[in-house]
Amino acid sequence: MWRVSILTILPEVFPGPLSASLAGKAMAAGAWSLDVVDIRAFATDKHRTVDDTPAGGGPGMVMKADVLGRAIDATASDDRPRLLLSPRGVPLTQARVEALARGAGLLLICGRFEGIDERVIGARSLEEVSIGDYVLSGGEIAAMAVIDGCVRLLPWVMGSTASSAE
Ligand SMILES: C[S@@+](CC[C@H](N)C(=O)[O-])C[C@H]1O[C@@H](n2cnc3c(N)ncnc32)[C@H](O)[C@@H]1O
């Protein structure tokens, strides 16, 4: 089974459109699975704070390094690619989507605010991926696009459709 784990502060938006049509049928058939992790559950203060001012300075707020680090450590015990959705990331291509669909699955991290604390990117070996040259308000819709692009290439889905190339 192709396994996806998503880390987000908005777990309620999943599976959203991924529960419909072929992706939804493929999930129901056990071709892929979705594990939604609420980053806020790893905050330790009574207000469940997930944002902070950037450690290196700069405007706005970023997702806290300690909270996000704990969420990643609790979720990612295998070697699935760890993708951080980011407008500054490497643009996603069809070739990359095909390679990801051939693998074991994905760990997807959805940013919010002005992004995430930079220290987590290196410390947890995150790969920054962009779905286009524009800025969304959060990584959730970008994560859905990545998953949708991969799921349509899974063997179970391919067997149910005419052509993935088209
Ligand atoms: C308002 S944006 C952050 C913008 C911030 N100035 C930066 O450069 O990362 C909040 C979050 O949305 C997601 N996001 C925004 N645009 C995206 C894109 N084009 N591709 C992938 N993720 C995106 C990322 O997870 C990002 O952390």
mmCIF file of C-alpha atoms and ligand atoms in Angstrom:
data_model
loop_
_atom_site.group_PDB
_atom_site.id
_atom_site.type_symbol
_atom_site.label_atom_id
_atom_site.label_comp_id
_atom_site.label_asym_id
_atom_site.label_seq_id
_atom_site.Cartn_x
_atom_site.Cartn_y
_atom_site.Cartn_z
ATOM 1 C CA MET A 1 0.000 0.000 0.000
ATOM 2 C CA TRP A 2 1.208 3.530 -0.879
ATOM 3 C CA ARG A 3 1.223 5.414 2.446
ATOM 4 C CA VAL A 4 0.851 9.152 2.953
ATOM 5 C CA SER A 5 1.326 10.952 6.261
ATOM 6 C CA ILE A 6 0.398 14.629 6.377
ATOM 7 C CA LEU A 7 1.455 17.023 9.104
ATOM 8 C CA THR A 8 -0.823 20.048 9.334
ATOM 9 C CA ILE A 9 -2.410 22.450 11.797
ATOM 10 C CA LEU A 10 -5.680 22.042 9.870
ATOM 11 C CA PRO A 11 -6.343 18.287 9.987
ATOM 12 C CA GLU A 12 -10.056 18.837 9.387
ATOM 13 C CA VAL A 13 -9.498 19.782 5.725
ATOM 14 C CA PHE A 14 -8.375 16.217 4.847
ATOM 15 C CA PRO A 15 -9.194 14.083 2.957
ATOM 16 C CA GLY A 16 -11.383 16.737 1.288
ATOM 17 C CA PRO A 17 -11.493 16.168 -2.483
ATOM 18 C CA LEU A 18 -9.189 13.160 -2.113
ATOM 19 C CA SER A 19 -12.159 11.170 -0.830
ATOM 20 C CA ALA A 20 -13.994 11.614 -4.150
ATOM 21 C CA SER A 21 -13.771 9.933 -7.519
ATOM 22 C CA LEU A 22 -10.860 7.596 -8.351
ATOM 23 C CA ALA A 23 -8.629 8.696 -5.460
ATOM 24 C CA GLY A 24 -11.432 7.997 -3.003
ATOM 25 C CA LYS A 25 -12.234 4.636 -4.572
ATOM 26 C CA ALA A 26 -8.543 3.700 -4.581
ATOM 27 C CA MET A 27 -8.295 4.587 -0.892
ATOM 28 C CA ALA A 28 -11.402 2.548 -0.093
ATOM 29 C CA ALA A 29 -9.892 -0.364 -2.054
ATOM 30 C CA GLY A 30 -6.694 -0.177 0.016
ATOM 31 C CA ALA A 31 -4.415 1.041 -2.792
ATOM 32 C CA TRP A 32 -3.244 3.947 -0.650
ATOM 33 C CA SER A 33 -3.742 5.283 2.867
ATOM 34 C CA LEU A 34 -3.822 8.712 4.455
ATOM 35 C CA ASP A 35 -2.627 9.402 7.990
ATOM 36 C CA VAL A 36 -3.388 12.980 9.084
ATOM 37 C CA VAL A 37 -1.277 14.276 11.964
ATOM 38 C CA ASP A 38 -2.336 17.383 13.902
ATOM 39 C CA ILE A 39 0.860 19.342 14.565
ATOM 40 C CA ARG A 40 -0.905 21.222 17.355
ATOM 41 C CA ALA A 41 -1.160 17.985 19.362
ATOM 42 C CA PHE A 42 2.622 18.209 19.863
ATOM 43 C CA ALA A 43 2.509 21.655 21.493
ATOM 44 C CA THR A 44 3.103 21.486 25.231
ATOM 45 C CA ASP A 45 1.737 24.779 26.571
ATOM 46 C CA LYS A 46 -1.859 25.169 27.656
ATOM 47 C CA HIS A 47 -2.729 27.291 24.603
ATOM 48 C CA ARG A 48 -1.262 24.682 22.198
ATOM 49 C CA THR A 49 0.939 27.342 20.591
ATOM 50 C CA VAL A 50 2.434 26.383 17.219
ATOM 51 C CA ASP A 51 3.859 29.707 16.007
ATOM 52 C CA ASP A 52 6.696 31.931 17.122
ATOM 53 C CA THR A 53 8.826 34.819 15.867
ATOM 54 C CA PRO A 54 11.640 33.674 13.525
ATOM 55 C CA ALA A 55 14.826 32.723 15.423
ATOM 56 C CA GLY A 56 16.977 34.616 12.913
ATOM 57 C CA GLY A 57 14.719 37.673 12.847
ATOM 58 C CA GLY A 58 12.398 38.836 10.086
ATOM 59 C CA PRO A 59 8.724 39.684 9.710
ATOM 60 C CA GLY A 60 5.728 37.575 10.701
ATOM 61 C CA MET A 61 5.545 34.305 12.546
ATOM 62 C CA VAL A 62 6.844 30.831 11.702
ATOM 63 C CA MET A 63 5.888 27.346 12.839
ATOM 64 C CA LYS A 64 7.791 26.475 16.009
ATOM 65 C CA ALA A 65 10.841 24.239 15.571
ATOM 66 C CA ASP A 66 10.313 22.157 18.714
ATOM 67 C CA VAL A 67 6.643 21.429 18.069
ATOM 68 C CA LEU A 68 7.119 20.541 14.406
ATOM 69 C CA GLY A 69 10.252 18.520 15.197
ATOM 70 C CA ARG A 70 8.341 16.379 17.691
ATOM 71 C CA ALA A 71 5.499 15.861 15.211
ATOM 72 C CA ILE A 72 7.943 14.700 12.510
ATOM 73 C CA ASP A 73 9.837 12.391 14.887
ATOM 74 C CA ALA A 74 6.596 10.767 16.046
ATOM 75 C CA THR A 75 5.406 10.193 12.486
ATOM 76 C CA ALA A 76 8.422 9.456 10.282
ATOM 77 C CA SER A 77 10.137 6.261 11.355
ATOM 78 C CA ASP A 78 10.645 4.987 7.803
ATOM 79 C CA ASP A 79 12.504 6.241 4.722
ATOM 80 C CA ARG A 80 9.634 7.723 2.748
ATOM 81 C CA PRO A 81 10.557 11.092 1.125
ATOM 82 C CA ARG A 82 9.911 13.994 3.502
ATOM 83 C CA LEU A 83 8.502 16.863 1.488
ATOM 84 C CA LEU A 84 7.967 20.340 2.881
ATOM 85 C CA LEU A 85 5.481 22.238 0.741
ATOM 86 C CA SER A 86 7.104 25.614 0.087
ATOM 87 C CA PRO A 87 6.849 28.341 -2.562
ATOM 88 C CA ARG A 88 10.674 28.493 -2.416
ATOM 89 C CA GLY A 89 11.040 24.792 -3.147
ATOM 90 C CA VAL A 90 12.052 22.887 -6.256
ATOM 91 C CA PRO A 91 9.153 23.038 -8.747
ATOM 92 C CA LEU A 92 7.257 19.752 -8.881
ATOM 93 C CA THR A 93 7.374 18.042 -12.289
ATOM 94 C CA GLN A 94 5.545 15.077 -13.788
ATOM 95 C CA ALA A 95 8.819 13.104 -13.770
ATOM 96 C CA ARG A 96 9.160 13.689 -10.013
ATOM 97 C CA VAL A 97 5.507 12.758 -9.435
ATOM 98 C CA GLU A 98 6.063 9.494 -11.335
ATOM 99 C CA ALA A 99 9.121 8.698 -9.208
ATOM 100 C CA LEU A 100 7.208 9.455 -5.996
ATOM 101 C CA ALA A 101 4.303 7.244 -7.088
ATOM 102 C CA ARG A 102 6.715 4.337 -7.639
ATOM 103 C CA GLY A 103 7.993 4.642 -4.042
ATOM 104 C CA ALA A 104 6.538 3.610 -0.699
ATOM 105 C CA GLY A 105 4.623 6.843 -0.146
ATOM 106 C CA LEU A 106 5.219 10.317 1.283
ATOM 107 C CA LEU A 107 5.545 12.381 4.400
ATOM 108 C CA LEU A 108 4.113 15.828 3.617
ATOM 109 C CA ILE A 109 4.539 18.856 5.849
ATOM 110 C CA CYS A 110 2.136 21.743 5.370
ATOM 111 C CA GLY A 111 3.487 25.141 6.312
ATOM 112 C CA ARG A 112 1.387 28.073 7.523
ATOM 113 C CA PHE A 113 2.138 31.636 8.653
ATOM 114 C CA GLU A 114 5.419 32.846 7.050
ATOM 115 C CA GLY A 115 6.554 29.225 6.786
ATOM 116 C CA ILE A 116 8.373 26.999 9.261
ATOM 117 C CA ASP A 117 11.397 27.564 11.478
ATOM 118 C CA GLU A 118 14.371 27.150 9.104
ATOM 119 C CA ARG A 119 16.271 24.966 11.594
ATOM 120 C CA VAL A 120 13.817 22.088 11.141
ATOM 121 C CA ILE A 121 14.516 21.842 7.405
ATOM 122 C CA GLY A 122 18.124 20.751 7.844
ATOM 123 C CA ALA A 123 17.704 18.924 11.125
ATOM 124 C CA ARG A 124 14.953 16.654 9.750
ATOM 125 C CA SER A 125 16.255 16.366 6.158
ATOM 126 C CA LEU A 126 13.215 17.982 4.560
ATOM 127 C CA GLU A 127 13.035 18.478 0.810
ATOM 128 C CA GLU A 128 11.307 21.727 -0.180
ATOM 129 C CA VAL A 129 8.841 21.325 -3.044
ATOM 130 C CA SER A 130 6.753 23.989 -4.770
ATOM 131 C CA ILE A 131 3.623 23.371 -6.817
ATOM 132 C CA GLY A 132 4.008 26.636 -8.721
ATOM 133 C CA ASP A 133 5.423 30.131 -8.843
ATOM 134 C CA TYR A 134 2.808 31.776 -6.641
ATOM 135 C CA VAL A 135 2.129 31.916 -2.895
ATOM 136 C CA LEU A 136 -0.734 30.078 -1.198
ATOM 137 C CA SER A 137 -1.772 30.771 2.389
ATOM 138 C CA GLY A 138 -0.878 27.243 3.498
ATOM 139 C CA GLY A 139 0.525 23.929 2.333
ATOM 140 C CA GLU A 140 -2.697 21.909 2.578
ATOM 141 C CA ILE A 141 -3.989 22.564 -0.947
ATOM 142 C CA ALA A 142 -0.462 22.043 -2.311
ATOM 143 C CA ALA A 143 -0.265 18.699 -0.470
ATOM 144 C CA MET A 144 -3.560 17.626 -2.032
ATOM 145 C CA ALA A 145 -2.198 18.465 -5.486
ATOM 146 C CA VAL A 146 0.936 16.360 -4.888
ATOM 147 C CA ILE A 147 -1.110 13.407 -3.620
ATOM 148 C CA ASP A 148 -3.632 13.633 -6.446
ATOM 149 C CA GLY A 149 -0.848 13.661 -9.041
ATOM 150 C CA CYS A 150 0.723 10.544 -7.518
ATOM 151 C CA VAL A 151 -2.407 8.548 -6.712
ATOM 152 C CA ARG A 152 -3.659 8.597 -10.301
ATOM 153 C CA LEU A 153 -0.464 6.730 -11.243
ATOM 154 C CA LEU A 154 -0.812 3.914 -8.707
ATOM 155 C CA PRO A 155 -1.300 0.455 -10.250
ATOM 156 C CA TRP A 156 -4.827 0.034 -8.845
ATOM 157 C CA VAL A 157 -5.935 3.367 -10.361
ATOM 158 C CA MET A 158 -4.121 2.723 -13.640
ATOM 159 C CA GLY A 159 -6.013 -0.513 -13.950
ATOM 160 C CA SER A 160 -9.270 1.415 -13.615
ATOM 161 C CA THR A 161 -8.572 4.140 -16.170
ATOM 162 C CA ALA A 162 -7.681 4.369 -19.847
ATOM 163 C CA SER A 163 -4.354 6.214 -19.831
ATOM 164 C CA SER A 164 -2.264 8.043 -17.243
ATOM 165 C CA ALA A 165 -0.268 9.821 -19.964
ATOM 166 C CA GLU A 166 -3.378 11.529 -21.310
HETATM 167 C C1 LIG B 1 2.050 32.218 3.175
HETATM 168 S S1 LIG B 1 3.023 30.827 2.733
HETATM 169 C C2 LIG B 1 4.646 31.248 3.317
HETATM 170 C C3 LIG B 1 5.334 32.198 2.474
HETATM 171 C C4 LIG B 1 6.739 32.459 2.937
HETATM 172 N N1 LIG B 1 7.080 33.826 2.668
HETATM 173 C C5 LIG B 1 7.739 31.527 2.250
HETATM 174 O O1 LIG B 1 8.517 31.986 1.438
HETATM 175 O O2 LIG B 1 7.729 30.316 2.527
HETATM 176 C C6 LIG B 1 2.520 29.609 3.908
HETATM 177 C C7 LIG B 1 2.733 28.187 3.495
HETATM 178 O O3 LIG B 1 1.987 27.904 2.332
HETATM 179 C C8 LIG B 1 2.591 26.850 1.602
HETATM 180 N N2 LIG B 1 2.770 27.295 0.220
HETATM 181 C C9 LIG B 1 2.520 28.523 -0.264
HETATM 182 N N3 LIG B 1 2.747 28.602 -1.571
HETATM 183 C C10 LIG B 1 3.143 27.384 -1.972
HETATM 184 C C11 LIG B 1 3.546 26.838 -3.224
HETATM 185 N N4 LIG B 1 3.582 27.568 -4.331
HETATM 186 N N5 LIG B 1 3.909 25.516 -3.261
HETATM 187 C C12 LIG B 1 3.893 24.769 -2.145
HETATM 188 N N6 LIG B 1 3.521 25.251 -0.916
HETATM 189 C C13 LIG B 1 3.155 26.540 -0.835
HETATM 190 C C14 LIG B 1 3.903 26.527 2.310
HETATM 191 O O4 LIG B 1 3.732 25.377 3.112
HETATM 192 C C15 LIG B 1 4.142 27.772 3.161
HETATM 193 O O5 LIG B 1 4.909 27.499 4.312
#
